[in-house]
Amino acid sequence: MLVMDRDFIGANGVLSLSLLPEAWRIHAFKIPKFNFVASVSMASLEGPLVSRQHRSMKLSVHLAVLLTLLTLAAAIEPVTVPSDTPSIRTLMNAPTEVMEGGDALLTCIVRNIGGHTVFWSKLKDEKRTILTVDKVLLSQDSRLSVLHDGPAVDSPIIRAGGDVWVLAIKGVTPEDSGAYVCQVNSNPSVQTLFRLTVVTNSSLSRDAELRSHHNYTRCCQTAGVAPRCLGYCSIHSLLEGSVGAKEEECEEHLTDVVRCMADERNHVPCCQRENVPDICQELCRGEYTVQDDFVKSHFSCSDFLQPTLMCISEGIDLLPRPPLGPVVEVLGPRSLNVSWMHPRLAASAPETYEVSHDLHPHQEVNHDQHPHQEVSHDQHHHQEASHDQHHHQEVSHDLHPHQEVSHDQHPHQEVSHDHHPYQGVSHDQHHHQEVSHDQHPHQEVSHDLHHHQEVSHDEHHHQEVSHDLHHHQEVSHDQHHHQEVSHDQHHHQEVSHDHHSYQELCHDAFFVLFDPPEDYTAARANMNSSASNLDHITIKRYVTRVPVNITHFVQMLLTPITWYEIEVTSENRHGSSLPPYTLRALTRPENEDPKMPPKTIELPDVTSCCAKKGVTHQRCLTNLCNPHNDRIAEPDMIVCAPWAQEAFSCLAGDYDHSDCCRERGLPDVCVELCTGKVEKIDYKYFRCVDYFTDYRGCLMKGYGVLPSPPTNVRVSNVLATNALLSWSPPVNNSGSVTSYHSYYRPIQPDRACRGVWVEDIGDITYKGVYSPHSPFVLQNLCPDTEYEIYIQAFNSHGTSDPSARILFKTLAETVLEDKKSEYSYNLTACCQNVLVSPGCMPLCDYNARMSHVRALTSTCVAELNRVLRCQVGGRNHAPCCKRRGVPDSCQSLCTGTFIPDEVALTKCNAYIGNIVLCLEDGVELIPGPVLSLHITSVSSEKVTLVWEPPVEGANVTSFQVHYENVDKNSGSVGQFNLNKTVNTSDTVAVITDLNPSLLYKFFVVAVNENGISLPSSVLHLNISSYLDDVARGKKDPGHPIAGVPSAPHSLRMEGKTATSLTILWEPPELALPVDRFQYVIRYTTVQAPNTTRSAGDGSKSISVETSNDTYSTAHTSSTAHKIEELKPNTQYVIYVTAINDMGESRPSETLLAWTDPAYPAFVETPTVHPTSLVVEGSSVTVLCIAMGSPPPTVSLYIAGILVHRDVTRHMVTVVQNITRNMTDISCYADNGYGTPMQSSVTITISRPPEIRATSVVQTTLGRPVTLRCEVDAWPRPSVVWWRDPEGRVPVIHGGNYRVNLLNDDKKAEGLFIMEIEVKSVNDTDAGDFYCFARNAFGTSIHMIKVVVAPPVRLPPEISECCRASNMTEACLDACDFDEISFDKVLNRDVCIPAFDKLVRCAAGE
């Protein structure tokens, strides 16, 4: 029942709109009879219920508000004379728009229905289909239902059941669009029409363009975004793709860009409605993750960018801004005061504020250390729930601003539990609760102190369970709430703990609570224990909704000495803002002594002492003789030098402070001042000015006015980045302590910790932290790092000595994150078991580096299927991949099936992060595959299957046996669901509904609440055939039938020749990840007279008849094989089976392929590159193109030497360091058919000149002589003869000299002969001649020495001797002219064999 209090009614009997919640949009009018009841128009309420902005509201909430308000409206409308004629109010039949997948509510209000019946129908193509009659569903569509509530008031004209008839359609689709009719079967009939439109994403495209005006350039500029990156600061620019700069160029600014884009609104609910995956929702929270070198950060969200941007654009107009400057004040052991300011003005204002606080995990203090802090759970009515289901429990209650409070008594108030109405509050008791900072001075808390953070709500599972807020408040689903509120206690919204009056303003409190470990530090000694304890840790989350006119809230019923995280957000009917930051607060201990004002300890009157001892200078009395002054200057020392003895004597107070001064490092000359016995002051004491603060500290210590060091310093509840520091007050002067400071530093930090520490304070030294009281939480520590810490107490006079130093070590992050049991999945071990090579092992890591993936993908291509199967771990990750946006074409990777298509694989690389995140989560949450599947018993009526449960991974809750009848030639691709299933919690299943004549396929998967495993093996059985084999003795019924891997699949041909076929395939899909396979390739020739060869590669997959029953076999452990020694131009049938420890699989699909016909080898003329200019010393590329079937063996010869040989049709060879003699290049081809063939080419090698010639030529005067140089060069060189090495005296053609340059074409191109013929040698011809050659590549010079001797007369018989010795005519001139010329013999190759004859003749033999 809905009761409207008089506070909602004006003096004239008209309902006051200003007093009702804005969401109710009340149309008020005066009621003659009751004078305080109004009718509520729902026309304007329809929009929020069915618009896109409200499509996420729960159906139950819709119905609660609709039925209650509409029934009331129907009941209290003015009536005159009852009528028997039914009527339908047309108030609610405005056009209705519902987002696809949402729930549609069509509300029909029928008056005076009497004994008639209401039925709903749908109009389509002028035909009417009846959907419901009364509340009976006639349609087969189970999504439809009729919602009909009871009467609002007792009346003879209202039929039992009320006037409101709602047609509810759950999960609407575009086919649900159309006209719906609400009709009463009266005479005449009464009806009204409702038009429903289902809005899809495509139909929103135009709206999207209109809503994409969000421009946040000013925010980006304020955040320091570079001008080149401002194109990212507009939704329109992002949608149009006109941002300008590339994303990598603006990487450093994208964090600020995304933060400005979200504008502190929480767009996550909209993104969830648009099916944006959770890993792609960071933009919806205003966050941006910079991609690093690890694969898990390389996830793709491009497919969801547009809906994300549309949600943000829509949210900017609808969602409120966050509150400003929230601060928290610890009021005591069980309460916190949270205050904030209203947000900046925006298009959509907040309607409530939400204050949420979490019990920070692991931060409840050890009760052993704080014996007074044990809190009874009975006092708070804490209710525990199973930690296996939820890790974040939400406690939600609303704080309503309208609650009627009596001054004289505490009446029970009746509040409908269905629709959470506001409650009236007297305006005299409740003014606007805007709290100024002047009123709450203690709430100014530094943001640095709170370490503001944004906590993702998506990381937690929220569960709302109804529970009593405390024992003074009775909450019932069927009855009304009874609350007791005292006006005297409620005046300032802060009340005593006994009455809880501030808390009693909250309705519908929901509690599901857990307690974390009391002291996690104690669990460090046993790593297994600490890992298991982590499963029980659940964050307590309390949520309180505060009315918009209140800007502070006191949270009570907290736990003493517990660390809480607090967030404050704004809310309205469309959603909420993001929290501006996260506050943290530690509640105080129970029964703590009240904090008293610090005591003031009087100092000795040093000034009077100095005056009595004759110090008269005012500067000395004010500066030097004042113990409150902790700093003096050199002029003070100079001025006060005459009174040095008196002044320092009074300062010391007749006490020697030198021990303290030495401990603090004062120089010896300054220690004299600490004794108080100083005769005079000179310049050497001026350096003590710099130590005066330490000198004063020793004086204060000697006066006994400083506190002693804090005691009992201890560190507990140590986590990876936080620790709890506690201590006891000083023994001496503890009442004067004003504050404490803790100083800590890391000891031997790692590189990452050192970098953070140095960046924060500049050096690896102590960091001082203001610690107002014990205990205190140390935050932002480095994981797995040892720290040293001490504490000092402060009072108005100075600082105590340091406390004892304490060492503690933070936990490693792996200790907190590694929840793996001894049976957890071991990816590395799996890869090692399947023999992944060491070079490819970096891929066997869920957090592998992308640089390794890119570098090793091509190298490890043959092992990728084994790596993938190990990463999948025998789990079915397809549901997770679909949820996280992996496209359908890539989802086979989520079940361990490698994609051989390079194009498809390249597309899937963009989703590697999406996939790996699913794989890593799934191997810990989803059970592993079953083991050792067997059929142990077969009869004509039943089959018994037995298996073993998985030995690693998550717990199994049940098993599913899948089976169906299949064809004997059914495909080899794995199926993860079959037509029939049997669920069981045992490891034995008996299947009975089988046809003995059919072939059946069986497999078993493990199941829990997180998913299912993949099948580890498969069984095929034909009962009749099996029993026949048993009867014939071919099968042993006592031997179980073992499950084997599924067949290899995707058999395809990679290449072929006349004598070979190269085939590829993929490994079985249904097998254990650690299975190793041996493959058997079977092939034989076929006879298919009616089969013609197909174009292309000649492969088919058709049924054929083999030429014989004998198959040739080949074995391999690889997924590729080259079948050799085949017949040319012959057709072969090929299939593959896989063998593991359990047995041999069924055959793969059959591949039918032709070998090529055979024809002799043919080779083309070699192609040499470069073609025009080959320089000596460079490299050339030679291409030999050969034809023939089978492919020929191609050989490359250069200058007659074999350089390269291969069996191929195209052989490319790079020849390095070409020399000048490598001019002849030949390609030779032979394939064993026909005559081998050779083709050659001669190339010219460009080279610098190289000269070959004799060094000495002997001749005699008057005789002719010829000097010759052979030049090897290309291009043609320019040549010249010189008489001197500098080239200043050339030999000119003419006179006694004849100069010639001849080509030696007989040898090779580029050989030239330089000759100079001296017609008659004289004395000037004796000496050096130089032959010089030059071309574009270099120069060369060679010297020939001409030795001239006088003529020697020889007997004539010498010439006769030469002729008699049969010397050739070309060499006889060596014996002419009565002399013997040995040079003429040695300089001629043809004459060298006659040299011995010439010697004998010269010797006269």
mmCIF file of N, CA and C in Angstrom, residues 431-468:
data_model
loop_
_atom_site.group_PDB
_atom_site.id
_atom_site.type_symbol
_atom_site.label_atom_id
_atom_site.label_comp_id
_atom_site.label_asym_id
_atom_site.label_seq_id
_atom_site.Cartn_x
_atom_site.Cartn_y
_atom_site.Cartn_z
ATOM 1 N N HIS A 431 17.028 21.067 7.890
ATOM 2 C CA HIS A 431 17.331 22.093 6.904
ATOM 3 C C HIS A 431 18.299 21.504 5.902
ATOM 4 N N HIS A 432 18.677 22.310 4.914
ATOM 5 C CA HIS A 432 19.690 21.816 3.967
ATOM 6 C C HIS A 432 20.971 21.523 4.716
ATOM 7 N N GLN A 433 21.528 20.394 4.413
ATOM 8 C CA GLN A 433 22.699 19.909 5.144
ATOM 9 C C GLN A 433 23.991 20.263 4.435
ATOM 10 N N GLU A 434 24.066 21.429 3.869
ATOM 11 C CA GLU A 434 25.321 21.830 3.224
ATOM 12 C C GLU A 434 26.284 22.295 4.306
ATOM 13 N N VAL A 435 27.347 21.589 4.458
ATOM 14 C CA VAL A 435 28.302 21.840 5.541
ATOM 15 C C VAL A 435 29.478 22.617 5.003
ATOM 16 N N SER A 436 29.735 23.755 5.554
ATOM 17 C CA SER A 436 30.882 24.558 5.114
ATOM 18 C C SER A 436 32.144 24.010 5.732
ATOM 19 N N HIS A 437 33.247 24.402 5.137
ATOM 20 C CA HIS A 437 34.535 23.941 5.671
ATOM 21 C C HIS A 437 34.842 24.620 6.986
ATOM 22 N N ASP A 438 34.232 25.776 7.242
ATOM 23 C CA ASP A 438 34.442 26.409 8.538
ATOM 24 C C ASP A 438 33.807 25.598 9.654
ATOM 25 N N GLN A 439 32.700 24.913 9.324
ATOM 26 C CA GLN A 439 32.036 24.112 10.337
ATOM 27 C C GLN A 439 32.760 22.785 10.560
ATOM 28 N N HIS A 440 33.484 22.348 9.583
ATOM 29 C CA HIS A 440 34.186 21.058 9.679
ATOM 30 C C HIS A 440 35.660 21.270 9.382
ATOM 31 N N PRO A 441 36.370 21.954 10.259
ATOM 32 C CA PRO A 441 37.785 22.230 9.966
ATOM 33 C C PRO A 441 38.631 20.983 9.919
ATOM 34 N N HIS A 442 38.194 19.931 10.587
ATOM 35 C CA HIS A 442 39.026 18.730 10.623
ATOM 36 C C HIS A 442 38.887 17.899 9.371
ATOM 37 N N GLN A 443 38.048 18.313 8.456
ATOM 38 C CA GLN A 443 37.831 17.508 7.258
ATOM 39 C C GLN A 443 38.730 17.919 6.103
ATOM 40 N N GLU A 444 39.562 18.887 6.324
ATOM 41 C CA GLU A 444 40.524 19.249 5.290
ATOM 42 C C GLU A 444 41.654 18.230 5.293
ATOM 43 N N VAL A 445 41.555 17.246 4.487
ATOM 44 C CA VAL A 445 42.538 16.163 4.450
ATOM 45 C C VAL A 445 43.308 16.236 3.146
ATOM 46 N N SER A 446 44.619 16.185 3.235
ATOM 47 C CA SER A 446 45.446 16.247 2.023
ATOM 48 C C SER A 446 45.170 15.068 1.125
ATOM 49 N N HIS A 447 45.102 15.344 -0.162
ATOM 50 C CA HIS A 447 44.924 14.254 -1.124
ATOM 51 C C HIS A 447 46.112 13.324 -1.121
ATOM 52 N N ASP A 448 47.284 13.865 -0.838
ATOM 53 C CA ASP A 448 48.456 13.004 -0.781
ATOM 54 C C ASP A 448 48.352 12.024 0.375
ATOM 55 N N LEU A 449 47.722 12.490 1.474
ATOM 56 C CA LEU A 449 47.598 11.621 2.629
ATOM 57 C C LEU A 449 46.678 10.464 2.335
ATOM 58 N N HIS A 450 45.668 10.713 1.494
ATOM 59 C CA HIS A 450 44.695 9.659 1.202
ATOM 60 C C HIS A 450 45.100 8.817 0.005
ATOM 61 N N HIS A 451 46.059 9.278 -0.753
ATOM 62 C CA HIS A 451 46.501 8.509 -1.929
ATOM 63 C C HIS A 451 45.310 8.157 -2.803
ATOM 64 N N HIS A 452 44.782 9.156 -3.447
ATOM 65 C CA HIS A 452 43.549 8.969 -4.208
ATOM 66 C C HIS A 452 43.726 7.938 -5.282
ATOM 67 N N GLN A 453 42.753 7.093 -5.375
ATOM 68 C CA GLN A 453 42.776 6.045 -6.379
ATOM 69 C C GLN A 453 41.372 5.854 -6.890
ATOM 70 N N GLU A 454 41.291 5.303 -8.082
ATOM 71 C CA GLU A 454 40.012 4.909 -8.643
ATOM 72 C C GLU A 454 39.950 3.394 -8.634
ATOM 73 N N VAL A 455 38.911 2.873 -8.018
ATOM 74 C CA VAL A 455 38.758 1.432 -7.882
ATOM 75 C C VAL A 455 37.695 0.965 -8.844
ATOM 76 N N SER A 456 38.049 0.022 -9.691
ATOM 77 C CA SER A 456 37.105 -0.481 -10.691
ATOM 78 C C SER A 456 36.036 -1.306 -10.024
ATOM 79 N N HIS A 457 34.777 -0.995 -10.317
ATOM 80 C CA HIS A 457 33.669 -1.784 -9.781
ATOM 81 C C HIS A 457 33.506 -3.082 -10.539
ATOM 82 N N ASP A 458 34.162 -3.180 -11.726
ATOM 83 C CA ASP A 458 33.986 -4.385 -12.527
ATOM 84 C C ASP A 458 34.804 -5.548 -11.991
ATOM 85 N N GLU A 459 35.732 -5.267 -11.088
ATOM 86 C CA GLU A 459 36.583 -6.333 -10.600
ATOM 87 C C GLU A 459 35.891 -7.147 -9.495
ATOM 88 N N HIS A 460 34.740 -6.688 -9.044
ATOM 89 C CA HIS A 460 34.088 -7.352 -7.924
ATOM 90 C C HIS A 460 32.717 -7.863 -8.345
ATOM 91 N N HIS A 461 32.313 -8.954 -7.697
ATOM 92 C CA HIS A 461 30.968 -9.471 -7.888
ATOM 93 C C HIS A 461 30.110 -8.938 -6.735
ATOM 94 N N HIS A 462 29.028 -8.258 -7.052
ATOM 95 C CA HIS A 462 28.175 -7.696 -6.018
ATOM 96 C C HIS A 462 27.008 -8.636 -5.761
ATOM 97 N N GLN A 463 26.729 -8.848 -4.515
ATOM 98 C CA GLN A 463 25.576 -9.642 -4.156
ATOM 99 C C GLN A 463 24.814 -8.890 -3.095
ATOM 100 N N GLU A 464 23.544 -8.719 -3.300
ATOM 101 C CA GLU A 464 22.713 -8.001 -2.355
ATOM 102 C C GLU A 464 21.811 -9.011 -1.639
ATOM 103 N N VAL A 465 21.920 -9.074 -0.344
ATOM 104 C CA VAL A 465 21.132 -9.995 0.457
ATOM 105 C C VAL A 465 20.453 -9.195 1.547
ATOM 106 N N SER A 466 19.155 -9.352 1.680
ATOM 107 C CA SER A 466 18.422 -8.595 2.683
ATOM 108 C C SER A 466 18.880 -8.991 4.082
ATOM 109 N N HIS A 467 19.046 -7.963 4.910
ATOM 110 C CA HIS A 467 19.513 -8.228 6.270
ATOM 111 C C HIS A 467 19.117 -7.064 7.156
ATOM 112 N N ASP A 468 18.998 -7.317 8.454
ATOM 113 C CA ASP A 468 18.665 -6.253 9.389
ATOM 114 C C ASP A 468 19.839 -5.310 9.533
#
